[in-house]
C-alpha cells in the first residue's frame, strides 16, 4: 500500500486551508466567513458538480453498467441506517439513534468534491454516474432514519406542525434545497450537454479548485467551533464517528470490486458510503425529527468524520483500492 | 394608540415557517422576521455559521390583542415544546395610522 | 436606570432613511437599525429576497423621553400612513453608564 | 419564421436554471439564495455589462448613427408610459396606473443581458450603444410616471419625507443604485478602453454566462414566490403583462427597421422596449410614489413579463426580425 | 408564564463576545444575538459597512430573573462605560414549555 | 520625474471605480455593497495575495537578502508609532494618540494590492518577501501603540473584559482575522509551491484585477460615507493624514535604496510604510483600547490617507524611485 498518498494529500491547498480554519477556530481568532457567503459557496459547488456530472452522465449513455454504481449507492444509503440504528439503540434513545443513522447513511457533497479534486490531481478518470449516485443517496437515508424513529414511537402525535405522513417526509427529503439543486443541475447538465457546459465552464469549472480552498477554510472554522461540543457525545459515539467510515468504506470497496468499477468510480462510491451528511440530513431531521439532539449528530459528522475523510480517509481508500485492483 | 401584546419568538431557522403559519391560522395578519440570529439556550449553542441554516435562529416579532393571546400561547407552547425555542410576551402600544 | 419609551418601527428598506432623519429632527440622538427583515402586513408579504431591497423591511429601535413622545408619534403616524409600516411603543429602563 | 429558435432557446442553461428556480419556489423547496448574494450578482452583472458596453461604445465613436438607437430608446421610454397610463386609468387609481406605466416604460437589465447571451450563442454582433440606450432608458420612464401621478393629485402634499419636487424626483431617478452603477461603469469602460477591459475581462467577461445561470436560478425563485400574488392583479393586468411586451416589441421592431439598425441592435432595442423594470423602478417608485401598491406592479413585471420575455419573447422577436430583415 | 426581565444590549461587534461571556458568568444560560446592526449613538454613526465589522453593532437579547438583575446590571454598566453601547431593560413574560 | 505616471494611474479601472464609489456616497445614491460581500471580497484578496506571496517567497529561498526588506518593514512598523505618538500627544489624549500611532505604523493590504496591480501593469517585478513583510508589519504597530497608551495610564484597571496583559494583547494582534488569514495563506503558499498555485490560479489570480475594481468601488462608498466625519478631526489631524504618508514614504525610499532593493520591492516597501491600516488595527484597537475614539482614526486612514495613496501616492513614489534609481 502506498502510504505516501496520505502524506501527499495533507499538503494540498484544500486540506491545508481546512487545517488553517480549524486552527483559527481553536485559537479563537476572529477570522470568520459571513454566513451568506458560506451558503453561496455551497450553492456554487452543488451547481458545478451537478452540471458537470449531468453532462458526463448524458455523454456516457444510460446503460445497465451506468446504473450499477447508482443502485449500489442507493442500497447502501438505505441499508447502512438500519444497521447503525440497531447498533446505537443500545446506548441512545430512538430519536438520536435514528438521526445518526440517517446522517451516516447519507453522503457529504463536500467530501465527494474533495475526492474528485484528489482524482483530478492524479489524473484518474471518473464518471458522471457517481454524481447521480451522490444526488440519489441523500434522501433514502433520511426516509429510512425517520421511519425507524416513527416505528419506535417518536413524534407520532406530531400534532404541532404536522410533519407526520410519509408523503410530507418524502417532500422534506427530496425538496431539501441541496438535494433539489443538485438533482436539478444534474438534469440540466444532461439536457444541455457539452455545448452548454462549455459556455458555463469558465465559471463552473476553472475556478473550482480555488473556491474549494476557501470553502474548506470555512468548513474548518465551522468544524473547529464544534470540536468542543464533541464532549457531549461520549467515547462510544466518537469511536463510531471514525469506525463507521472505515467499515462503510470496506464494504463499498468490496462492492465496487464486485461490480467491476474503475478505480475512480470505486473511490467515489467508497467516499460516498464512508461520508456522513451535514447539509441535507440535519436540515431534514430538524423538520421531521425535532426530538433528536442536534448537538450529537452534527458535531460528529462535521468535526470528526468529515476531517477524517478528507485528510486520511480519501488517500487511504485510494491506497486500498490501488492495492486491490492491482492485485487482481 | 392601541394596547397590544408584543410577542417575540426565537426558533431554529427550519421551524420559522411553521410558526408564521401558526400565526396566520390564529388570524394574526402581521409579523416581522429577522434571520441570521445566533444564540444560546437549553439545546446548546447556535453558531449561525453553517451551510444550511440549521444552526441559525430566526427571531419573529408579532402583536396580538389581549383576547387572542391565551389560545395562541397554548399552540405556541406545544410547538416550542417539540422544537425548542423561546417566547417572550410583553405589553406595548400600537401606533394606529 | 432611567425610565424611557422604547419605540420599535418596521418600514420598507427605502424608507428607513426618512425615519432616521425624522428621529434626528426630533432630537433623538440614538437608534439601532436592523436590515434584512421579512414580514407580513396589510400591504402583503415582504419576502426580503429581491435585488433592490424593495421587498425588505428595516427594523429600527430607538428610545425617547416620555415628554418628547407625543410630538414624535404625531410625525411618525403621518409618515407611516403614507409609507405603510408598523410602530410599537413600550416602557423600558435605560441603563445609564 | 423560424420556430426552432424558441424551442432552442428553452434548452439553454440560463433558461433552464430559471425554470428550476420557479419549480423550487412552486414546490416549496427550501432552496434559497441569500439576499446579499442576490444583490452581489446584480452588481456583478451591471458592472460587467456597463464596462463592456462602454468599451465598445468608445471604440465605435460617437457619430449620429450611434445616437439613433439611443434617442429611439429614450423616446420610447418616455412615450410608452403616457399611453399605458391613459389605458390603465380606466380601471386603476392614478398611483397604481402611474407605477405600472413607469415599470413598463423602463427596462429590465437582466432581460437585456439574457438577450446579449442569446446573440452571443448565435454569433450575431451588437454594439455598445445599446448598453448606453439601456442605461438611459431607466430614468425617463420613472420621471414621466411620477409626474403623471402628481398631475392626477397623488402625493401632492408630500408633507412627510418631502419627495415632492421635480428635482428630488430626478435625484431618485438618476441616483438609483442600479442606474448609477450602470452609467458609471459605462463611462469608465469608455475611459479605459480595450486595455482596461482586457485587465478585468477574466472577471467581468469569462465567467459571465455561468454567473447568469446562478442569477436566473435566483430570479426564478423570486418570480416563483410572487406567482401567488398575481391573483390580486386580476385578468386585465395579466393580459396587459403579456400584451404590452408584444405591442412594445412590434413598435420597436418597426423603429429599428426604419432606423436601419443591424439585427443584433434591433433585437436589443426590441427587448429593451418589451421588457419591464424590477430593479430601478420599484425602488424609485417606493420612494416617490409610496401610494402605489407594490403587490400590483412588482409581480406583474417579475412573475409574468420577465419569464415571458426570456423564454418566448427573445427568440420570437429574433424570428420576426430575421424574417423582416431577410424580406427586405 | 413566568415574569422575567428582558434585557436588550447593543454594542460594537468586537465586544459582543465579552458581553455574552459576562452573561454566562452570571449564570444566564440563554441569549440571542443579531449581527449587522447599524446605529447612531454618543460615539457617532455605525455604518455597518466596513471590512472588519468594527462599524457594525450586535444586538443581544436575554432574560433574567428579577433577583439576578441588580448584580448583572452593575457589571454591564462597567463594561458599557468602557466600550460604549446601550442597554434597555423591560418587563416581560416567559412562555414556559 | 515622470508626472504622467500620476495622471496615467488615475485612469485605470480600479482607481476610477474607487472614484465612482466616492461619488455615489457623496451624491447620496442608494448604491451599496452588502456587508457580507465586503467581507468576502477582503477574504478573497487576502487569500490571493497571501498564497501568491508564499509561493514566490518559497521559490526565492530564505537568504539574508530576502530578510532585509522584512526586517526593515518590521522596524518601521514598530518605530513610526513611537514618533507619531510623541507628536500627537501634544494635541490629543493618550488613547487617541496611541490609536493613530498604531494605525499609521501598520499597513493597508488594499493599498498594497493596488500597488501590486500598478507594478503588474508596468511589468515591473517584485518579490514574495514583500507579502511576508506586509503580513508581519500589521501586528508590531498594534502592540507598540497599545503599550504606549498603557504606559500613559489608559485602561490599566481593565477590569471589564480583562484585555490587560501583554499576552492577551499579542493574541489580539496576531490572531486578528485578517493577519491570521494572510499569514496562513502565505505559509500554505510556501508549502504547496508552484504546483499548488497553478491549481488555484484560475480563481486566485486571473480574476484578481476585476475583483479589485469591485472592491475599490466598495472602498470608495465606505470612504465617501466617512468624509463627513473628518470635520471632527480638525486641521492638525487632516494635515497629518497627508503628511505622514509622505514622510514615511521618504524614509522608506531611503531605506530601500540603502538596502539595494529592486524598483518593485522598493515601491512596495514604500507603500507599506506610507499606508495606514483600516482592517487589522481598528478591530484590535476596539478590543484592546476601547477608550480611543473610532471616529478619529478610522476616517483619517480610510477617507484621507487611503485615497491619497492609491490615487497620487503610488505613482508619485514610483516616480521618485525611478528618478533615484536611475540617478544612481
Ligand atoms: N433566555 C433567553 N433569552 C434570549 N434568547 C433565548 C433565551 N433562551 C433561549 N433563547 C434563544 O432561543 C434559542 C433556542 O433555545 P433553546 O431551545 O432553549 O436551545 C437559543 O438558541 C436562543 O437564541
Ligand atoms: N402586527 C405586526 N407585528 C409585527 N410586525 C408587523 C405587524 N404588522 C406589520 N408588521 C411589519 O410591518 C411591515 C409593513 O406593514 P404593512 O405596512 O402593514 O404591510 C410588514 O411587512 C411587517 O414586517
Ligand atoms: N437611544 C438609543 N436607542 C437605540 N439604540 C441606541 C440608542 N443609543 C445608542 N444606541 C445604539 O448603541 C450603539 C452604541 O451607542 P453609543 O456608545 O452611544 O455610540 C449605537 O450605534 C446604537 O446602535
Ligand atoms: Na454515507
Ligand atoms: Na420597456
Ligand atoms: Na504604515
mmCIF file of C-alpha atoms and ligand atoms in Angstrom, chain D residues 77 80 103-108 137 248 271-277, ligand 5:
data_model
loop_
_atom_site.group_PDB
_atom_site.id
_atom_site.type_symbol
_atom_site.label_atom_id
_atom_site.label_comp_id
_atom_site.label_asym_id
_atom_site.label_seq_id
_atom_site.Cartn_x
_atom_site.Cartn_y
_atom_site.Cartn_z
ATOM 1 C CA UNK D 77 -39.221 55.049 -22.534
ATOM 2 C CA UNK D 80 -44.886 54.322 -23.644
ATOM 3 C CA UNK D 103 -42.462 49.926 -14.866
ATOM 4 C CA UNK D 104 -43.268 49.066 -18.471
ATOM 5 C CA UNK D 105 -41.684 52.189 -19.903
ATOM 6 C CA UNK D 106 -38.429 51.373 -18.182
ATOM 7 C CA UNK D 107 -36.258 48.348 -18.970
ATOM 8 C CA UNK D 108 -35.041 45.118 -17.432
ATOM 9 C CA UNK D 137 -33.959 54.286 -20.640
ATOM 10 C CA UNK D 248 -43.946 47.483 -27.474
ATOM 11 C CA UNK D 271 -36.036 43.671 -25.862
ATOM 12 C CA UNK D 272 -35.493 46.965 -24.052
ATOM 13 C CA UNK D 273 -38.873 48.268 -25.178
ATOM 14 C CA UNK D 274 -40.629 44.977 -24.474
ATOM 15 C CA UNK D 275 -39.172 44.485 -21.012
ATOM 16 C CA UNK D 276 -40.375 45.917 -17.738
ATOM 17 C CA UNK D 277 -38.252 47.069 -14.820
HETATM 18 NA NA1 LIG G 5 -39.839 48.733 -21.585
#
